[in-house]
Short mmCIF file of C-alpha atoms and ligand atoms in Angstrom, two decimals:
data_model
loop_
_atom_site.label_atom_id
_atom_site.label_comp_id
_atom_site.label_asym_id
_atom_site.label_seq_id
_atom_site.Cartn_x
_atom_site.Cartn_y
_atom_site.Cartn_z
CA MET W 27 130.79 170.41 47.16
CA ARG W 28 127.48 171.20 46.14
CA THR W 29 123.89 168.95 46.42
CA LEU W 30 121.20 169.48 45.61
CA ILE W 31 118.18 167.53 46.14
CA LYS W 32 115.09 169.01 43.80
CA GLY W 33 111.59 168.11 43.48
CA GLY W 34 111.16 166.14 46.45
CA THR W 35 108.14 167.40 49.48
CA VAL W 36 110.23 168.71 52.70
CA LEU W 37 109.29 167.11 55.73
CA SER W 38 109.07 168.82 59.38
CA SER W 39 107.52 169.12 62.61
CA SER W 40 104.91 171.11 61.05
CA GLY W 41 103.77 170.14 58.50
CA ALA W 42 104.46 169.35 54.84
CA VAL W 43 106.14 171.96 52.15
CA GLU W 44 107.37 171.56 48.19
CA ALA W 45 110.35 172.90 48.04
CA ASP W 46 114.24 172.29 47.01
CA VAL W 47 117.36 171.73 49.33
CA LEU W 48 120.94 172.65 48.52
CA VAL W 49 124.17 171.20 50.92
CA ASP W 50 127.19 172.45 51.05
CA GLY W 51 129.58 170.44 52.69
CA GLU W 52 128.11 169.14 55.95
CA THR W 53 125.07 171.75 55.97
CA ILE W 54 122.30 172.83 54.66
CA ALA W 55 122.57 175.80 52.78
CA ALA W 56 119.45 176.76 51.34
CA VAL W 57 115.17 175.78 51.50
CA THR W 58 113.82 176.94 48.68
CA THR W 59 111.36 177.09 46.29
CA PRO W 60 111.45 174.20 44.03
CA GLY W 61 113.69 175.06 40.47
CA MET W 62 114.92 178.75 42.35
CA LEU W 63 118.43 177.02 42.60
CA THR W 64 120.42 174.68 39.44
CA GLU W 65 124.28 175.11 40.23
CA ALA W 66 125.28 172.07 42.01
CA ASP W 67 128.10 169.88 41.84
CA THR W 68 125.69 166.93 42.36
CA VAL W 69 121.54 166.75 41.75
CA LEU W 70 119.85 164.26 43.65
CA ASP W 71 116.75 164.23 41.80
CA ALA W 72 113.57 163.37 44.67
CA THR W 73 110.02 163.48 42.81
CA GLY W 74 107.72 161.29 44.38
CA ARG W 75 109.44 161.16 47.35
CA TYR W 76 110.03 162.82 51.16
CA VAL W 77 112.59 164.57 51.40
CA LEU W 78 112.84 164.62 55.63
CA PRO W 79 116.00 165.64 58.94
CA GLY W 80 117.11 162.46 59.12
CA GLY W 81 115.95 159.69 62.19
CA ILE W 82 117.24 160.62 65.68
CA ASP W 83 117.68 157.21 67.88
CA ALA W 84 117.56 158.53 70.94
CA HIS W 85 117.59 154.65 72.33
CA THR W 86 120.03 152.07 71.54
CA HIS W 87 122.72 149.46 73.11
CA MET W 88 125.45 148.49 70.93
CA GLU W 89 128.22 145.84 72.22
CA MET W 90 126.65 146.51 75.88
CA PRO W 91 127.13 144.08 78.50
CA PHE W 92 124.60 141.69 79.44
CA GLY W 93 124.58 138.79 82.00
CA GLY W 94 128.72 137.23 80.88
CA THR W 95 127.97 138.74 76.98
CA PHE W 96 127.15 141.64 75.18
CA SER W 97 124.10 142.68 73.11
CA ALA W 98 125.43 142.02 68.81
CA ASP W 99 125.73 144.87 66.95
CA THR W 100 129.41 146.89 67.88
CA PHE W 101 128.87 150.52 67.04
CA GLU W 102 130.41 149.62 63.42
CA THR W 103 126.93 146.92 62.00
CA GLY W 104 124.90 149.04 63.93
CA THR W 105 125.13 152.05 63.60
CA ARG W 106 125.40 151.06 59.71
CA ALA W 107 121.85 148.93 59.86
CA ALA W 108 120.37 152.60 61.67
CA ALA W 109 121.70 154.79 58.32
CA PHE W 110 119.72 152.12 56.22
CA GLY W 111 115.93 152.16 57.95
CA GLY W 112 117.26 156.54 57.39
CA THR W 113 118.66 157.07 60.89
CA THR W 114 121.86 159.43 61.19
CA THR W 115 121.63 160.07 64.77
CA ILE W 116 122.50 157.77 67.77
CA ILE W 117 122.03 158.43 71.44
CA ASP W 118 123.18 155.08 72.60
CA PHE W 119 124.04 154.18 76.39
CA ALA W 120 127.46 154.39 78.46
CA VAL W 121 127.34 151.56 81.43
CA GLN W 122 128.57 151.86 84.62
CA ALA W 123 128.98 148.76 86.52
CA LYS W 124 128.82 149.08 89.76
CA GLY W 125 131.91 150.00 91.96
CA THR W 126 133.26 151.78 88.50
CA SER W 127 133.18 156.28 87.99
CA LEU W 128 131.25 157.45 85.75
CA LEU W 129 133.95 158.92 83.80
CA SER W 130 136.38 155.64 83.26
CA THR W 131 132.90 154.09 82.13
CA LEU W 132 132.72 157.26 79.20
CA ASP W 133 136.15 156.73 78.52
CA LYS W 134 135.40 152.92 77.62
CA TRP W 135 132.99 154.46 76.00
CA HIS W 136 134.70 156.62 74.03
CA GLU W 137 137.17 153.61 73.10
CA LYS W 138 134.43 151.72 71.53
CA ALA W 139 132.75 153.78 69.62
CA ASP W 140 135.24 156.42 68.12
CA GLY W 141 136.45 155.33 64.38
CA ASP W 142 133.76 152.36 64.08
CA CYS W 143 130.20 155.07 63.62
CA ALA W 144 128.66 155.34 59.98
CA ILE W 145 126.89 157.42 61.61
CA ASP W 146 126.63 161.06 64.27
CA TYR W 147 126.18 158.98 68.47
CA GLY W 148 126.11 160.78 72.04
CA PHE W 149 126.02 158.89 74.75
CA HIS W 150 123.77 159.00 77.99
CA MET W 151 125.31 157.47 80.49
CA ILE W 152 123.63 154.23 83.09
CA VAL W 153 123.70 155.02 86.76
CA SER W 154 124.14 152.65 88.94
CA ASP W 155 126.83 152.76 91.27
CA VAL W 156 124.81 156.11 93.66
CA ASN W 157 127.83 157.15 96.48
CA ASP W 158 129.18 161.35 96.97
CA ALA W 159 132.19 160.97 93.75
CA THR W 160 129.33 159.39 90.96
CA LEU W 161 127.24 162.93 92.03
CA LYS W 162 130.31 165.12 91.54
CA GLU W 163 130.69 163.38 88.63
CA MET W 164 127.72 163.94 87.00
CA GLU W 165 128.78 167.32 86.32
CA SER W 166 132.11 166.82 84.79
CA CYS W 167 129.62 164.50 82.44
CA VAL W 168 126.51 167.19 81.57
CA ASP W 169 130.37 168.96 80.39
CA ALA W 170 131.75 166.39 78.50
CA GLY W 171 128.55 166.40 76.57
CA VAL W 172 126.33 163.34 78.62
CA SER W 173 123.20 165.56 79.86
CA SER W 174 121.35 162.77 80.34
CA PHE W 175 121.16 159.84 83.39
CA LYS W 176 119.96 156.13 83.18
CA MET W 177 118.31 154.88 86.49
CA PHE W 178 116.35 151.39 86.93
CA MET W 179 113.67 150.30 89.37
CA ALA W 180 114.55 147.44 87.96
CA TYR W 181 117.32 144.72 88.03
CA PRO W 182 117.82 144.43 91.32
CA GLY W 183 121.34 143.70 92.66
CA VAL W 184 122.73 144.77 88.92
CA PHE W 185 121.60 148.23 87.66
CA TYR W 186 118.79 148.78 90.09
CA SER W 187 118.63 151.77 92.63
CA THR W 188 116.59 152.66 95.68
CA ASP W 189 114.04 155.50 95.54
CA GLY W 190 117.06 157.28 98.07
CA GLU W 191 119.60 156.63 95.55
CA ILE W 192 117.30 158.50 92.59
CA LEU W 193 116.32 160.97 94.80
CA ARG W 194 120.02 161.84 95.06
CA ALA W 195 120.69 161.56 91.77
CA MET W 196 117.70 163.67 91.54
CA ARG W 197 118.87 166.43 93.09
CA LYS W 198 121.60 166.44 91.36
CA ALA W 199 120.49 166.32 88.22
CA THR W 200 118.56 169.40 89.09
CA GLU W 201 121.57 171.23 90.37
CA THR W 202 123.13 171.07 86.48
CA GLY W 203 119.77 170.47 84.73
CA SER W 204 120.17 167.53 83.19
CA THR W 205 117.62 164.85 82.62
CA ILE W 206 117.01 161.11 84.69
CA MET W 207 115.66 158.64 81.75
CA MET W 208 113.88 156.02 84.11
CA HIS W 209 113.68 152.13 83.42
CA ALA W 210 110.31 152.60 85.99
CA GLU W 211 108.60 148.93 86.83
CA ASN W 212 109.21 148.00 90.66
CA GLY W 213 111.72 145.54 90.72
CA ILE W 214 111.50 144.48 94.15
CA ALA W 215 108.02 143.17 93.47
CA ILE W 216 108.70 141.55 89.93
CA ASP W 217 111.99 139.48 91.74
CA GLN W 218 109.09 137.87 93.62
CA LEU W 219 107.31 136.99 90.61
CA VAL W 220 110.25 135.34 89.18
CA ALA W 221 110.93 133.07 91.99
CA GLN W 222 107.48 131.94 92.68
CA ALA W 223 107.06 131.30 89.34
CA LEU W 224 110.35 129.11 88.71
CA ALA W 225 108.96 127.53 91.72
CA GLU W 226 106.34 126.12 90.76
CA GLY W 227 108.22 124.64 87.73
CA LYS W 228 107.34 127.72 84.95
CA GLY W 229 110.24 128.84 82.80
CA ASP W 230 108.77 129.63 79.63
CA PRO W 231 109.46 133.16 77.57
CA VAL W 232 105.72 134.08 78.50
CA GLN W 233 106.25 133.76 81.75
CA HIS W 234 109.18 136.81 81.33
CA GLY W 235 105.21 138.45 80.69
CA TYR W 236 103.44 136.98 83.36
CA THR W 237 105.46 138.46 86.33
CA ARG W 238 106.55 141.84 84.72
CA PRO W 239 102.90 142.68 85.33
CA PRO W 240 101.77 146.20 83.51
CA GLU W 241 100.99 147.56 87.04
CA LEU W 242 103.72 147.00 88.83
CA GLU W 243 104.91 150.17 85.04
CA GLY W 244 102.63 152.32 86.93
CA GLU W 245 102.82 151.79 89.61
CA ALA W 246 106.95 152.65 89.37
CA THR W 247 106.25 155.20 86.59
CA SER W 248 103.97 157.32 89.45
CA ARG W 249 106.85 156.55 92.13
CA ALA W 250 109.77 157.84 89.47
CA ILE W 251 107.28 161.12 88.70
CA THR W 252 106.60 161.61 92.72
CA LEU W 253 110.43 161.79 93.39
CA ALA W 254 110.53 163.93 90.62
CA LYS W 255 108.65 166.63 91.71
CA VAL W 256 110.15 166.14 95.08
CA THR W 257 113.39 166.95 93.41
CA GLY W 258 112.30 169.39 91.07
CA ALA W 259 114.19 167.35 87.92
CA PRO W 260 113.05 166.54 84.75
CA LEU W 261 112.72 163.24 84.11
CA TYR W 262 112.34 161.23 81.10
CA ILE W 263 110.36 157.55 81.05
CA VAL W 264 112.28 155.52 78.77
CA HIS W 265 110.93 152.51 76.44
CA LEU W 266 106.97 153.16 78.27
CA SER W 267 105.19 150.21 77.12
CA ALA W 268 101.60 150.04 79.84
CA ALA W 269 98.42 152.07 79.77
CA GLN W 270 98.82 152.90 83.27
CA ALA W 271 102.24 154.31 83.06
CA LEU W 272 101.04 156.69 80.20
CA ALA W 273 97.70 157.65 82.23
CA ALA W 274 100.36 157.90 85.03
CA VAL W 275 102.76 160.57 82.46
CA ALA W 276 99.91 162.35 81.14
CA GLY W 277 98.59 163.36 84.83
CA ALA W 278 101.81 165.00 85.40
CA ARG W 279 102.23 167.14 82.47
CA ASP W 280 98.52 167.82 82.89
CA GLU W 281 100.17 169.71 85.69
CA GLY W 282 103.06 171.38 83.96
CA GLN W 283 105.92 168.73 85.51
CA ASN W 284 108.45 168.67 83.52
CA VAL W 285 107.84 164.87 82.75
CA PHE W 286 108.17 163.20 79.24
CA ALA W 287 107.83 159.87 78.79
CA GLU W 288 109.41 157.49 74.92
CA THR W 289 107.54 153.99 73.91
CA CYS W 290 109.61 152.19 70.95
CA PRO W 291 108.06 150.32 67.91
CA GLN W 292 107.73 146.80 69.43
CA TYR W 293 105.12 147.87 71.64
CA LEU W 294 103.14 149.57 69.16
CA TYR W 295 103.22 146.47 67.01
CA LEU W 296 104.37 143.99 68.89
CA SER W 297 102.28 141.82 72.24
CA ILE W 298 102.60 138.68 74.66
CA GLU W 299 100.77 136.98 72.23
CA ASP W 300 104.47 136.52 70.27
CA LEU W 301 106.36 136.47 73.86
CA ALA W 302 103.14 133.02 74.09
CA LYS W 303 104.97 132.08 70.64
CA PRO W 304 105.07 127.44 70.72
CA GLY W 305 108.24 126.30 72.08
CA PHE W 306 111.56 128.67 72.84
CA GLU W 307 110.41 131.09 70.36
CA GLY W 308 109.69 133.56 72.81
CA ALA W 309 112.39 133.61 73.76
CA LYS W 310 113.29 136.62 70.87
CA TYR W 311 110.12 138.51 72.21
CA VAL W 312 112.11 138.88 75.35
CA ALA W 313 112.87 142.64 76.23
CA SER W 314 111.84 144.71 79.87
CA PRO W 315 109.20 146.09 79.82
CA PRO W 316 107.73 142.98 78.10
CA LEU W 317 105.15 143.57 75.38
CA ARG W 318 101.70 143.64 76.36
CA GLU W 319 98.72 142.67 75.74
CA LYS W 320 97.34 144.44 72.62
CA SER W 321 94.50 146.60 74.13
CA HIS W 322 97.82 149.31 75.59
CA GLN W 323 98.27 149.35 71.55
CA GLY W 324 95.50 151.44 71.22
CA ASP W 325 96.30 153.86 74.68
CA LEU W 326 99.63 153.92 73.38
CA TRP W 327 98.94 155.41 69.44
CA ARG W 328 96.78 158.26 71.03
CA GLY W 329 100.03 158.98 73.59
CA LEU W 330 102.18 159.48 70.65
CA ARG W 331 99.33 162.18 68.66
CA THR W 332 99.43 163.42 72.50
CA ASN W 333 102.09 164.91 73.16
CA ASP W 334 102.06 162.61 76.06
CA LEU W 335 104.47 160.05 74.37
CA SER W 336 106.44 162.31 72.63
CA VAL W 337 109.72 160.84 71.68
CA VAL W 338 110.21 157.52 69.10
CA SER W 339 112.87 155.41 70.26
CA THR W 340 114.01 151.41 69.30
CA ASP W 341 115.49 150.31 72.52
CA HIS W 342 117.63 148.31 70.22
CA CYS W 343 119.47 145.81 72.19
CA PRO W 344 120.32 142.28 70.48
CA PHE W 345 120.76 138.93 71.10
CA CYS W 346 120.92 136.53 69.11
CA PHE W 347 118.56 133.52 69.25
CA LYS W 348 121.10 130.90 68.35
CA ASP W 349 123.63 131.25 71.11
CA GLN W 350 122.29 134.29 72.87
CA LYS W 351 118.82 133.93 73.73
CA GLU W 352 119.29 130.06 74.30
CA LEU W 353 120.37 131.06 77.57
CA GLY W 354 117.83 131.00 79.36
CA ARG W 355 116.33 127.95 77.91
CA GLY W 356 114.65 126.26 80.74
CA ASP W 357 114.63 129.53 82.57
CA PHE W 358 113.31 132.35 81.48
CA SER W 359 114.48 134.32 83.94
CA LYS W 360 118.24 133.85 82.03
CA ILE W 361 117.40 134.91 78.72
CA PRO W 362 119.07 138.11 78.06
CA ASN W 363 116.69 141.23 77.97
CA GLY W 364 116.80 143.21 74.88
CA MET W 365 114.79 143.23 70.90
CA PRO W 366 116.18 144.38 67.55
CA GLY W 367 115.13 147.37 65.77
CA VAL W 368 117.09 150.11 65.11
CA GLU W 369 117.47 149.31 61.61
CA HIS W 370 113.07 149.98 61.24
CA ARG W 371 111.74 152.79 63.76
CA MET W 372 111.53 154.63 60.38
CA ASP W 373 109.37 152.39 58.68
CA LEU W 374 107.38 150.92 61.40
CA LEU W 375 106.12 154.75 61.90
CA HIS W 376 105.75 155.36 58.83
CA GLN W 377 102.79 152.12 58.93
CA GLY W 378 101.17 154.71 61.59
CA VAL W 379 100.59 157.53 59.14
CA VAL W 380 99.33 154.83 56.09
CA ALA W 381 97.42 153.61 58.92
CA GLY W 382 96.00 157.34 59.88
CA GLU W 383 97.09 157.03 63.88
CA ILE W 384 99.66 159.96 62.96
CA SER W 385 100.04 162.94 60.67
CA LEU W 386 103.27 163.14 58.83
CA ALA W 387 104.05 165.55 60.88
CA ARG W 388 104.09 163.76 63.75
CA TRP W 389 106.19 161.36 62.31
CA VAL W 390 108.93 163.56 61.65
CA GLU W 391 108.65 165.05 64.98
CA THR W 392 108.22 161.71 66.98
CA CYS W 393 111.07 159.97 65.44
CA SER W 394 113.44 162.98 64.73
CA THR W 395 112.48 166.63 65.73
CA THR W 396 111.80 165.72 69.30
CA PRO W 397 114.50 163.79 70.23
CA ALA W 398 117.14 166.75 68.45
CA ARG W 399 115.39 169.30 71.44
CA MET W 400 114.64 166.39 74.49
CA PHE W 401 118.48 165.79 73.95
CA GLY W 402 120.55 168.86 73.32
CA LEU W 403 120.73 168.70 69.40
CA TYR W 404 118.10 170.60 67.78
CA PRO W 405 119.11 172.89 65.82
CA ARG W 406 121.78 171.32 64.76
CA LYS W 407 120.27 168.10 64.04
CA GLY W 408 116.09 167.57 63.85
CA VAL W 409 115.16 170.12 61.10
CA ILE W 410 115.83 170.67 57.41
CA ALA W 411 117.40 174.40 57.78
CA PRO W 412 120.40 176.90 56.82
CA GLY W 413 122.79 175.52 59.14
CA SER W 414 122.03 172.79 60.24
CA ASP W 415 123.78 169.50 59.90
CA ALA W 416 122.62 167.42 56.30
CA ASP W 417 121.62 164.66 57.98
CA ILE W 418 118.57 164.65 55.47
CA VAL W 419 116.59 160.98 54.23
CA LEU W 420 114.73 160.62 50.65
CA TYR W 421 112.10 157.92 52.17
CA ASP W 422 109.98 156.87 48.79
CA PRO W 423 106.27 156.73 50.04
CA LYS W 424 104.77 154.81 48.25
CA ALA W 425 107.86 151.38 47.36
CA GLU W 426 106.83 148.45 49.02
CA GLN W 427 108.95 145.89 51.27
CA THR W 428 109.04 142.68 53.75
CA ILE W 429 110.99 143.08 56.15
CA SER W 430 113.54 139.97 57.47
CA ALA W 431 116.25 138.80 59.13
CA ALA W 432 117.89 137.69 55.65
CA THR W 433 117.47 141.12 53.66
CA HIS W 434 118.41 142.89 56.87
CA HIS W 435 121.35 144.49 58.14
CA MET W 436 121.23 144.40 61.63
CA ALA W 437 123.91 141.68 62.59
CA VAL W 438 121.65 139.42 64.53
CA ASP W 439 119.96 135.83 63.52
CA TYR W 440 116.72 137.13 63.25
CA SER W 441 113.88 139.69 63.07
CA ALA W 442 111.18 140.53 65.96
CA TYR W 443 108.69 141.49 62.32
CA GLU W 444 109.74 138.52 59.89
CA GLY W 445 107.64 138.53 56.94
CA LEU W 446 105.62 141.67 57.91
CA ARG W 447 104.74 144.31 54.98
CA ILE W 448 105.85 147.84 55.00
CA THR W 449 104.93 150.12 52.68
CA GLY W 450 107.23 153.13 51.85
CA ALA W 451 110.94 152.83 51.91
CA VAL W 452 114.54 154.65 52.74
CA THR W 453 115.75 155.32 48.98
CA THR W 454 118.66 157.88 50.27
CA VAL W 455 120.38 158.93 53.41
CA LEU W 456 122.64 161.85 53.52
CA SER W 457 125.12 162.26 56.81
CA ARG W 458 126.28 165.22 57.36
CA GLY W 459 126.09 166.40 53.43
CA ARG W 460 127.84 162.51 52.26
CA VAL W 461 125.65 159.87 50.83
CA VAL W 462 126.12 156.84 52.91
CA VAL W 463 122.98 154.81 51.74
CA ASP W 464 121.47 154.57 47.98
CA ARG W 465 119.12 152.37 46.83
CA GLY W 466 119.94 149.48 49.26
CA GLU W 467 123.50 149.78 48.87
CA TYR W 468 126.29 151.23 51.76
CA HIS W 469 128.29 154.33 50.44
CA GLY W 470 129.38 155.22 54.37
CA SER W 471 132.62 154.24 55.80
CA ALA W 472 133.35 153.02 59.61
CA GLY W 473 134.51 156.49 61.35
CA HIS W 474 132.34 158.74 58.72
CA GLY W 475 130.41 159.16 61.99
CA ARG W 476 131.06 161.74 65.12
CA PHE W 477 130.32 162.28 68.71
CA LEU W 478 128.28 165.04 69.42
CA SER W 479 127.96 166.96 72.71
CA ARG W 480 125.19 167.43 73.92
CA ASP W 481 123.25 170.54 75.44
CA LEU W 482 120.47 169.79 77.95
CA CYS W 483 117.01 169.20 76.87
CA GLN W 484 115.09 172.02 75.16
CA TYR W 485 112.15 171.91 76.35
CA LEU W 486 111.78 172.36 80.39
CA ASN W 487 109.82 175.08 81.71
O1 URP S 25 115.22 144.25 77.45
C1 URP S 25 116.32 146.61 77.78
N1 URP S 25 114.66 146.79 77.44
N2 URP S 25 116.50 145.27 77.34
C2 URP S 25 117.85 147.36 77.41
C3 URP S 25 118.17 147.19 78.62
C4 URP S 25 117.35 148.48 79.49
O2 URP S 25 116.26 148.09 79.74
O3 URP S 25 116.95 149.30 78.40
ZN1 ZN S 26 135.88 149.95 68.51
ZN1 ZN S 27 115.30 150.44 80.39
ZN1 ZN S 28 117.34 150.08 77.17
#
């Protein structure tokens, strides 16, 4: 089956060209001068539209266990929503519970996702129990295509690792060439601030922000960078939200250290003012790190331009407002941490293009090409080139839409961007050559998406 996508503007991390794209089966067969090819079984007219490599969301949490509940999207609903938003690959997190092994954890996550996904997917491994056996198993994870390990400087007693444990895991990362992903917030200090606030009777959602100040993200980021320097491990800072943390990353990169960082749309568009909404409304915006003062947003956009922030991921981790966020009414520390977003990353970052914050090339690079390279998927993913998987998005840059929970496809009862007007919209999405979304209609199926065994990071000095 050959599909010709003709008349569009093909985007890549180096810019835009008028070109036709021929898809043969699951892969891209040719990218040609417009009009050169005419023979195909199906023709998709892309006139007036961008033709870009499918988005890669390198940070999602489908059906993630958290404090006795699970994030609301399953692999089935979450990957379908991702497809609607022009994302054709997710990398989700398998979560090691203390006292369990990495490989049994990986099996468990394979079981959750296998047969359920609309688009291709990979896994990172969350390491929460560092011991001799775990460290040894990191080698097997890399062999099994899971080449990145997330650790936490936050959440003492749950996922938290000490500096010594982090150092040990980093040594193993250096040895295997794998990447340590860090949730960089000083959880020990934060727990004190949380206890103090609760003791003073301050239980509102906004306290989540006040008790996790940006300085404690900056400090933890610097400490993680230092530990990575001592061990030589590649380091990737997840969900960077604060100017202080960005400065630490920029400094390390200037010195040539293998330090990378992602930010998320919520930190570019939302702020602590949302957390401070009246009543319990702010619970919708509780995620860690917390939404910051608006003054951080300009720094984050600059970081995206200078490549000190090289990836935009969503940290999609939806909990319903009604029965899940409710768990923390009166005690903000019990509000499940996380926000929905997998469906709207491409659209929200396109607003950055419209506003002149980033170029078209940077949009594609931060949302697709760099995540592919960062996590060992390039050139299979992240580029429209002969031989690459035909994961392709047709995007109408002039369409207008309004984000709303009434129309989104994520299995969560609210939108963090309710009522936001967007210029641009996904019209058609191909996953390995198959049209899975077309003009708002779903043509995909659970189980079309396959597990992606990943190589190592492709950016190391
Ligand atoms: O609050 C958040 N970000 N929840 C998801 C888990 C994590 O720390 O990434
Ligand atoms: Zn399942
Ligand atoms: Zn995290
Ligand atoms: Zn996360």
